[in-house]
PDB file of C-alpha atoms and ligand atoms in Angstrom:
ATOM      1  CA  MET A 626       0.000   0.000   0.000  1.00 78.00           C
ATOM      2  CA  ALA A 627       1.279   3.396  -0.947  1.00 96.00           C
ATOM      3  CA  PHE A 628       1.923   5.954   1.776  1.00 98.00           C
ATOM      4  CA  GLU A 629      -0.668   8.698   2.180  1.00 98.00           C
ATOM      5  CA  LEU A 630      -0.537  12.312   3.302  1.00 98.00           C
ATOM      6  CA  PRO A 631      -2.069  12.440   6.788  1.00 98.00           C
ATOM      7  CA  ASP A 632      -4.509  15.260   7.510  1.00 98.00           C
ATOM      8  CA  LEU A 633      -3.239  18.013   9.771  1.00 98.00           C
ATOM      9  CA  PRO A 634      -4.406  17.297  13.342  1.00 98.00           C
ATOM     10  CA  TYR A 635      -5.982  20.823  13.374  1.00 98.00           C
ATOM     11  CA  ALA A 636      -7.380  23.333  10.887  1.00 98.00           C
ATOM     12  CA  HIS A 637      -4.967  25.192   8.599  1.00 98.00           C
ATOM     13  CA  ASP A 638      -5.692  28.466  10.401  1.00 98.00           C
ATOM     14  CA  ALA A 639      -5.593  26.946  13.907  1.00 98.00           C
ATOM     15  CA  LEU A 640      -2.014  28.074  14.636  1.00 98.00           C
ATOM     16  CA  ALA A 641      -2.316  31.505  12.992  1.00 98.00           C
ATOM     17  CA  SER A 642      -2.764  33.424  16.254  1.00 98.00           C
ATOM     18  CA  LYS A 643       0.348  31.639  17.558  1.00 98.00           C
ATOM     19  CA  GLY A 644       2.660  32.618  14.736  1.00 98.00           C
ATOM     20  CA  MET A 645       2.188  29.915  12.078  1.00 98.00           C
ATOM     21  CA  SER A 646      -0.172  31.167   9.401  1.00 98.00           C
ATOM     22  CA  ALA A 647      -2.714  29.281   7.302  1.00 98.00           C
ATOM     23  CA  GLU A 648      -0.631  30.204   4.254  1.00 98.00           C
ATOM     24  CA  THR A 649       2.435  28.520   5.751  1.00 98.00           C
ATOM     25  CA  LEU A 650       0.456  25.363   6.504  1.00 98.00           C
ATOM     26  CA  GLU A 651      -1.134  25.365   3.052  1.00 98.00           C
ATOM     27  CA  TYR A 652       2.323  25.421   1.455  1.00 98.00           C
ATOM     28  CA  HIS A 653       4.095  23.315   4.041  1.00 99.00           C
ATOM     29  CA  HIS A 654       1.553  20.531   4.537  1.00 98.00           C
ATOM     30  CA  ASP A 655      -0.508  20.534   1.337  1.00 98.00           C
ATOM     31  CA  LEU A 656       2.399  21.090  -1.086  1.00 98.00           C
ATOM     32  CA  HIS A 657       5.785  20.306   0.510  1.00 98.00           C
ATOM     33  CA  HIS A 658       4.742  17.383   2.711  1.00 98.00           C
ATOM     34  CA  ASN A 659       2.534  16.058  -0.068  1.00 98.00           C
ATOM     35  CA  ALA A 660       5.472  16.162  -2.494  1.00 98.00           C
ATOM     36  CA  TYR A 661       7.510  13.950  -0.133  1.00 98.00           C
ATOM     37  CA  VAL A 662       4.606  11.469  -0.101  1.00 98.00           C
ATOM     38  CA  THR A 663       4.242  11.459  -3.908  1.00 98.00           C
ATOM     39  CA  ASN A 664       7.983  11.319  -4.615  1.00 98.00           C
ATOM     40  CA  GLY A 665       8.612   8.797  -1.839  1.00 98.00           C
ATOM     41  CA  ASN A 666       5.996   6.442  -3.266  1.00 98.00           C
ATOM     42  CA  LYS A 667       7.497   6.843  -6.741  1.00 98.00           C
ATOM     43  CA  ALA A 668      11.023   6.240  -5.454  1.00 98.00           C
ATOM     44  CA  ILE A 669      10.217   2.972  -3.648  1.00 98.00           C
ATOM     45  CA  ALA A 670       7.910   1.542  -6.365  1.00 98.00           C
ATOM     46  CA  GLY A 671       9.342  -1.735  -7.626  1.00 97.00           C
ATOM     47  CA  THR A 672      12.224  -1.722  -5.114  1.00 98.00           C
ATOM     48  CA  GLU A 673      12.893  -3.943  -2.093  1.00 98.00           C
ATOM     49  CA  TRP A 674      11.449  -1.137   0.078  1.00 98.00           C
ATOM     50  CA  GLU A 675       7.918  -1.273  -1.313  1.00 97.00           C
ATOM     51  CA  GLY A 676       5.610  -2.562   1.436  1.00 97.00           C
ATOM     52  CA  LYS A 677       8.065  -1.772   4.244  1.00 98.00           C
ATOM     53  CA  SER A 678       7.319   0.714   7.031  1.00 98.00           C
ATOM     54  CA  LEU A 679       8.622   4.294   6.991  1.00 98.00           C
ATOM     55  CA  GLU A 680      10.901   3.478   9.936  1.00 98.00           C
ATOM     56  CA  GLU A 681      12.328   0.381   8.219  1.00 98.00           C
ATOM     57  CA  ILE A 682      13.036   2.323   5.024  1.00 98.00           C
ATOM     58  CA  ILE A 683      14.684   5.219   6.893  1.00 98.00           C
ATOM     59  CA  LYS A 684      16.939   2.947   8.971  1.00 98.00           C
ATOM     60  CA  GLY A 685      17.677   0.716   5.981  1.00 98.00           C
ATOM     61  CA  THR A 686      18.578   3.416   3.463  1.00 98.00           C
ATOM     62  CA  TYR A 687      20.471   5.939   5.613  1.00 98.00           C
ATOM     63  CA  ASP A 688      24.131   5.935   4.613  1.00 98.00           C
ATOM     64  CA  PRO A 689      26.342   7.588   7.241  1.00 97.00           C
ATOM     65  CA  LYS A 690      29.265   7.749   4.809  1.00 97.00           C
ATOM     66  CA  ALA A 691      27.387   9.351   1.899  1.00 96.00           C
ATOM     67  CA  VAL A 692      27.987  13.012   1.056  1.00 94.00           C
ATOM     68  CA  ALA A 693      24.319  13.178   0.004  1.00 95.00           C
ATOM     69  CA  GLN A 694      21.544  10.695   0.841  1.00 97.00           C
ATOM     70  CA  ASN A 695      19.611   9.064  -2.008  1.00 97.00           C
ATOM     71  CA  GLY A 696      16.104   9.950  -3.174  1.00 97.00           C
ATOM     72  CA  ILE A 697      14.401   7.105  -1.336  1.00 98.00           C
ATOM     73  CA  PHE A 698      15.900   8.162   1.992  1.00 98.00           C
ATOM     74  CA  ASN A 699      15.354  11.885   1.439  1.00 98.00           C
ATOM     75  CA  ASN A 700      11.669  11.651   0.564  1.00 98.00           C
ATOM     76  CA  ILE A 701      10.695   8.910   3.023  1.00 98.00           C
ATOM     77  CA  SER A 702      12.544  10.518   5.931  1.00 98.00           C
ATOM     78  CA  GLN A 703      10.974  13.896   5.187  1.00 98.00           C
ATOM     79  CA  LEU A 704       7.555  12.207   4.974  1.00 98.00           C
ATOM     80  CA  TRP A 705       8.100  10.750   8.475  1.00 98.00           C
ATOM     81  CA  ASN A 706       9.633  13.973   9.853  1.00 98.00           C
ATOM     82  CA  HIS A 707       6.590  16.019   8.851  1.00 99.00           C
ATOM     83  CA  ASN A 708       4.165  13.380  10.186  1.00 98.00           C
ATOM     84  CA  GLN A 709       5.843  13.924  13.578  1.00 98.00           C
ATOM     85  CA  PHE A 710       6.148  17.711  13.246  1.00 99.00           C
ATOM     86  CA  TRP A 711       2.391  18.425  12.938  1.00 98.00           C
ATOM     87  CA  GLU A 712       1.706  16.235  15.994  1.00 98.00           C
ATOM     88  CA  MET A 713       4.356  18.077  17.997  1.00 98.00           C
ATOM     89  CA  MET A 714       2.412  21.368  17.779  1.00 98.00           C
ATOM     90  CA  SER A 715      -0.962  22.295  19.205  1.00 98.00           C
ATOM     91  CA  PRO A 716      -3.454  25.135  18.835  1.00 98.00           C
ATOM     92  CA  GLU A 717      -4.255  24.752  22.560  1.00 97.00           C
ATOM     93  CA  ASP A 718      -2.093  26.309  25.259  1.00 95.00           C
ATOM     94  CA  SER A 719       0.050  23.360  26.256  1.00 95.00           C
ATOM     95  CA  LYS A 720       1.359  22.980  29.799  1.00 95.00           C
ATOM     96  CA  MET A 721       4.570  21.009  30.169  1.00 98.00           C
ATOM     97  CA  PRO A 722       3.966  17.792  32.150  1.00 98.00           C
ATOM     98  CA  GLY A 723       5.952  17.588  35.407  1.00 98.00           C
ATOM     99  CA  GLY A 724       7.949  14.521  34.385  1.00 98.00           C
ATOM    100  CA  LEU A 725       9.209  16.170  31.213  1.00 98.00           C
ATOM    101  CA  GLU A 726      10.051  19.396  33.052  1.00 98.00           C
ATOM    102  CA  LYS A 727      12.037  17.434  35.632  1.00 98.00           C
ATOM    103  CA  ALA A 728      13.935  15.561  32.899  1.00 98.00           C
ATOM    104  CA  LEU A 729      14.769  18.803  31.056  1.00 98.00           C
ATOM    105  CA  VAL A 730      16.009  20.474  34.250  1.00 98.00           C
ATOM    106  CA  GLU A 731      18.139  17.429  35.105  1.00 98.00           C
ATOM    107  CA  SER A 732      19.623  17.277  31.607  1.00 98.00           C
ATOM    108  CA  PHE A 733      20.066  20.950  30.735  1.00 98.00           C
ATOM    109  CA  GLY A 734      19.941  22.855  34.031  1.00 98.00           C
ATOM    110  CA  SER A 735      16.602  24.589  33.422  1.00 98.00           C
ATOM    111  CA  VAL A 736      13.766  24.688  30.906  1.00 98.00           C
ATOM    112  CA  ASP A 737      15.025  28.093  29.719  1.00 98.00           C
ATOM    113  CA  LYS A 738      18.514  26.664  29.140  1.00 98.00           C
ATOM    114  CA  PHE A 739      16.974  23.761  27.193  1.00 98.00           C
ATOM    115  CA  LYS A 740      15.104  26.262  24.991  1.00 98.00           C
ATOM    116  CA  GLU A 741      18.249  28.331  24.525  1.00 98.00           C
ATOM    117  CA  ASP A 742      20.332  25.296  23.494  1.00 98.00           C
ATOM    118  CA  PHE A 743      17.584  23.904  21.221  1.00 98.00           C
ATOM    119  CA  SER A 744      17.208  27.290  19.497  1.00 98.00           C
ATOM    120  CA  ALA A 745      20.972  27.573  19.081  1.00 98.00           C
ATOM    121  CA  ALA A 746      21.059  24.125  17.451  1.00 98.00           C
ATOM    122  CA  GLY A 747      18.319  25.102  15.004  1.00 98.00           C
ATOM    123  CA  ALA A 748      19.812  28.491  14.254  1.00 98.00           C
ATOM    124  CA  GLY A 749      23.251  26.934  13.824  1.00 98.00           C
ATOM    125  CA  GLN A 750      22.174  24.297  11.313  1.00 98.00           C
ATOM    126  CA  PHE A 751      23.746  25.593   8.085  1.00 98.00           C
ATOM    127  CA  GLY A 752      21.158  25.287   5.329  1.00 97.00           C
ATOM    128  CA  SER A 753      18.119  23.010   5.509  1.00 98.00           C
ATOM    129  CA  GLY A 754      17.551  20.613   8.353  1.00 98.00           C
ATOM    130  CA  TRP A 755      16.035  19.997  11.767  1.00 98.00           C
ATOM    131  CA  ALA A 756      16.676  20.653  15.452  1.00 98.00           C
ATOM    132  CA  TRP A 757      15.796  17.795  17.783  1.00 99.00           C
ATOM    133  CA  LEU A 758      15.364  16.828  21.403  1.00 98.00           C
ATOM    134  CA  VAL A 759      16.138  13.113  21.476  1.00 98.00           C
ATOM    135  CA  LYS A 760      16.304  10.260  23.915  1.00 98.00           C
ATOM    136  CA  ASP A 761      19.749   8.898  23.140  1.00 98.00           C
ATOM    137  CA  THR A 762      20.786   5.239  23.023  1.00 97.00           C
ATOM    138  CA  ASP A 763      22.010   5.501  26.655  1.00 98.00           C
ATOM    139  CA  GLY A 764      18.577   6.795  27.760  1.00 97.00           C
ATOM    140  CA  GLY A 765      19.767  10.381  28.322  1.00 98.00           C
ATOM    141  CA  LEU A 766      18.192  13.475  26.741  1.00 98.00           C
ATOM    142  CA  LYS A 767      20.225  15.303  24.125  1.00 98.00           C
ATOM    143  CA  ILE A 768      19.788  18.202  21.685  1.00 98.00           C
ATOM    144  CA  THR A 769      20.923  17.546  18.127  1.00 98.00           C
ATOM    145  CA  LYS A 770      20.718  19.117  14.696  1.00 98.00           C
ATOM    146  CA  THR A 771      20.554  17.232  11.405  1.00 98.00           C
ATOM    147  CA  GLU A 772      20.896  18.229   7.766  1.00 98.00           C
ATOM    148  CA  ASN A 773      18.139  17.916   5.165  1.00 98.00           C
ATOM    149  CA  GLY A 774      15.940  14.893   5.994  1.00 98.00           C
ATOM    150  CA  VAL A 775      18.267  13.105   8.391  1.00 98.00           C
ATOM    151  CA  ASN A 776      16.521  12.332  11.680  1.00 98.00           C
ATOM    152  CA  PRO A 777      17.109  10.621  15.055  1.00 98.00           C
ATOM    153  CA  LEU A 778      15.994   7.195  13.745  1.00 98.00           C
ATOM    154  CA  CYS A 779      19.234   7.133  11.715  1.00 98.00           C
ATOM    155  CA  PHE A 780      21.216   7.037  14.956  1.00 98.00           C
ATOM    156  CA  GLY A 781      18.972   4.694  16.967  1.00 98.00           C
ATOM    157  CA  GLN A 782      17.585   7.642  18.973  1.00 98.00           C
ATOM    158  CA  THR A 783      13.975   8.443  19.870  1.00 98.00           C
ATOM    159  CA  ALA A 784      12.690  11.779  18.552  1.00 98.00           C
ATOM    160  CA  LEU A 785      10.928  13.629  21.384  1.00 98.00           C
ATOM    161  CA  LEU A 786      10.692  17.049  19.692  1.00 98.00           C
ATOM    162  CA  GLY A 787      11.696  18.208  16.235  1.00 99.00           C
ATOM    163  CA  CYS A 788      11.636  21.637  14.646  1.00 99.00           C
ATOM    164  CA  ASP A 789      11.792  21.996  10.879  1.00 98.00           C
ATOM    165  CA  VAL A 790      14.335  24.689  10.028  1.00 98.00           C
ATOM    166  CA  TRP A 791      13.979  24.460   6.243  1.00 98.00           C
ATOM    167  CA  GLU A 792      13.157  27.940   4.909  1.00 98.00           C
ATOM    168  CA  HIS A 793       9.734  26.690   3.770  1.00 98.00           C
ATOM    169  CA  SER A 794       8.813  26.346   7.448  1.00 98.00           C
ATOM    170  CA  TYR A 795       9.331  29.993   8.385  1.00 98.00           C
ATOM    171  CA  TYR A 796       9.865  32.242   5.380  1.00 98.00           C
ATOM    172  CA  ILE A 797       6.233  33.343   5.002  1.00 98.00           C
ATOM    173  CA  ASP A 798       5.745  34.254   8.671  1.00 98.00           C
ATOM    174  CA  PHE A 799       9.260  35.183   9.815  1.00 98.00           C
ATOM    175  CA  ARG A 800      11.076  35.904   6.532  1.00 98.00           C
ATOM    176  CA  ASN A 801      14.797  35.348   7.182  1.00 98.00           C
ATOM    177  CA  LYS A 802      14.486  35.414  10.985  1.00 98.00           C
ATOM    178  CA  ARG A 803      15.013  31.747  11.819  1.00 98.00           C
ATOM    179  CA  PRO A 804      15.906  32.437  15.505  1.00 98.00           C
ATOM    180  CA  ALA A 805      12.588  34.294  16.009  1.00 98.00           C
ATOM    181  CA  TYR A 806      10.723  31.360  14.438  1.00 98.00           C
ATOM    182  CA  LEU A 807      12.491  28.923  16.796  1.00 98.00           C
ATOM    183  CA  THR A 808      11.704  31.046  19.864  1.00 98.00           C
ATOM    184  CA  ASN A 809       8.066  31.273  18.854  1.00 98.00           C
ATOM    185  CA  PHE A 810       7.929  27.523  18.185  1.00 98.00           C
ATOM    186  CA  LEU A 811       9.200  26.723  21.700  1.00 98.00           C
ATOM    187  CA  ASP A 812       7.182  29.395  23.515  1.00 98.00           C
ATOM    188  CA  ASN A 813       3.849  29.109  21.701  1.00 98.00           C
ATOM    189  CA  LEU A 814       3.500  26.111  19.396  1.00 98.00           C
ATOM    190  CA  VAL A 815       4.930  22.984  21.023  1.00 98.00           C
ATOM    191  CA  ASN A 816       2.520  20.319  22.249  1.00 98.00           C
ATOM    192  CA  TRP A 817       4.425  19.351  25.414  1.00 98.00           C
ATOM    193  CA  GLU A 818       2.007  16.510  26.200  1.00 98.00           C
ATOM    194  CA  ASN A 819       2.964  14.952  22.851  1.00 98.00           C
ATOM    195  CA  VAL A 820       6.664  15.390  23.631  1.00 98.00           C
ATOM    196  CA  ALA A 821       6.254  13.805  27.088  1.00 98.00           C
ATOM    197  CA  GLY A 822       4.288  10.925  25.543  1.00 98.00           C
ATOM    198  CA  ARG A 823       7.291  10.014  23.369  1.00 98.00           C
ATOM    199  CA  MET A 824       9.575   9.481  26.368  1.00 95.00           C
TER     200      MET A 824
HETATM  201 FE1   FE B1906       9.253  21.062   6.055  1.00 82.39          FE
END
């Protein structure tokens, strides 16, 4: 069965008052995410990866030694990344669950320091990519950044929070101000219950 574009878990204009416009979501979900679905399905058709799960394809096609990943990896990983990304935001005001707050304080010193380090990772990713909060293979929390479609699954980590720092994610609402987009994402958009649920 071919992969399908999941519906957004909220209306296109649901995040507008929180800094992510309907226009951004129309481009980002309906066009960009959809293109990863269409091109991913085309790329795996007739290959050994047809019929496999997104996770299996991502882990099986990631090449740590490659200068650039191949089309199957790029499209399928971006399909998965965006599936997670929409779920990691909420139109409701989200209160951080106590267990997550405790884990962030233990790992980074304070919630503010976590936000500062996460924003710095996203702002410091040269070109397209993602900033992540991951549960690492040793069980500890860690902030990472990845290029293009590369994601924590490639390294055996669990993705707790991811922020898309491709220009298509912020250029309509924040123009070239990626740090302002990251600050707004952390302060207003993150669904902390979803993040805590991934631990
Ligand atoms: Fe994106």
